[in-house]
């Protein structure tokens, strides 16, 4: 009947609309995946990946041809790290098993090998002379960023501070290849963990995944047993209950220490290329540190810590919301490193993590705000986002498309300068930094710098920072604000002097005293005068007032 035809046509139309919606959804998803989606995808990809050490003269085409006989290759790249390495991602996991079947065991005469079969291989040419390398040279994907002095040069040819900041971001941020390598390192450690705990997963957290990692930063990884727990919940649905008999220990901490101790020994004794393995089991958060030579990463392995994962996800969300967020964080982190505010060894200095939280807080305080407060993100959370840790509600929205983009249009030029001015004048003596509220809150205790852990009440993430380090931060922030506000960009460009961000990345002590005098001449605004006063005339007093000594 015509009705049926119409209905049929209607259904057809509906189907087409839905298909289109799905397509659009897919498009949105590829642009803004949730943190969990990215993790799952990358971890699965790493399971299908191998690493091959290659001879100096390698014919890319022939290597790929050979490997392809074991299965389709999805992607590959070469990099230099104590020789040439190739990362190969197969499209099927079983290609690796097929390859492993035909691979030989080294016949060492001086050494005895541990027969653990990993996904790290060495490729050699039987007849290097006969198999000349191809004409086309191999492209090596860089795994480290350019030195600061080269960066400064590069920044000088930019046309604004904003473009300097994006340029720094571009040079320093993790590349697609480097991220693959990080997930591979985790996946290789998982192979060891799996020998004891078949359901365990090793996942990266911290700066490898929070969008704020720079090339060369450590890989923070944790051993996760959550999959195991999911299975037990499923079992309980039947008319009866069965559970595993498991060894019981007096505390979670003790279990963590025992597991890490065994995995640490395993990596130390049997892990190819795992060197300098250090078990630091008595720390607040027990961990195993090691250097993974094949990938070139320094790794920190710990056991699943839900709070650290939540903070990684929170930073991931902030980093994805607006392109200015990452550009500002990278610039501030680089600035802090150059001036010795942060350090790769632990101590009383500010950590990159604390510094990032300070930038987030600053962005929450803009008007209109550039990123929402954590309380706002919790309001947007749905059922699936519910997450309670230790009785404390740590829920926040995971779907980025539910967060409205900011109406704030400020340039990075303004934001960089205001960041320094804001923290150069922050009342650290009285106030603490609270990202949940996006407001200064009275300090609950007397630590010089107090930044609330957003997911754990009454925990200060910057407890380690002492008074002199905070004073140094404030002094450098003021000096930097002052440089940016007074500088005559055109003059500096004409003189071929570093300007803008580049001027901030040169240790201030090294600047020529004549130049400092020149700076004093051209002061215009009241802000600069007062900044100058506080810096040059009564720097000791005002600093002490600001940091509460
Ligand atoms: N972390 C935390 N509380 C702290 C320190 C760290 O919750 N006081 C968590 C954060 O999720 C952090 C992760 O542990 O991202 C890793 O810590 P760390 O390696 O110190 O910081 P990263 O963010 O990885 O920065 P970096 O590039 O300096 O390694
Ligand atoms: Mg780290």
mmCIF file of N, CA and C and ligand atoms in Angstrom, residues 205-207 218-220, ligand 2:
data_model
loop_
_atom_site.group_PDB
_atom_site.id
_atom_site.type_symbol
_atom_site.label_atom_id
_atom_site.label_comp_id
_atom_site.label_asym_id
_atom_site.label_seq_id
_atom_site.Cartn_x
_atom_site.Cartn_y
_atom_site.Cartn_z
ATOM 1 N N UNK A 205 50.742 6.834 32.924
ATOM 2 C CA UNK A 205 49.965 7.959 33.457
ATOM 3 C C UNK A 205 50.911 9.158 33.537
ATOM 4 N N UNK A 206 50.475 10.240 34.151
ATOM 5 C CA UNK A 206 51.329 11.428 34.235
ATOM 6 C C UNK A 206 51.553 12.061 32.874
ATOM 7 N N UNK A 207 52.716 12.670 32.688
ATOM 8 C CA UNK A 207 52.899 13.522 31.513
ATOM 9 C C UNK A 207 52.974 12.760 30.187
ATOM 10 N N UNK A 218 60.104 11.398 31.630
ATOM 11 C CA UNK A 218 60.028 10.014 32.110
ATOM 12 C C UNK A 218 58.711 9.357 31.728
ATOM 13 N N UNK A 219 58.709 8.037 31.724
ATOM 14 C CA UNK A 219 57.444 7.319 31.554
ATOM 15 C C UNK A 219 56.985 6.853 32.937
ATOM 16 N N UNK A 220 55.883 7.411 33.413
ATOM 17 C CA UNK A 220 55.277 6.931 34.655
ATOM 18 C C UNK A 220 54.310 5.836 34.257
HETATM 19 MG MG1 LIG B 2 56.414 12.034 34.995
#
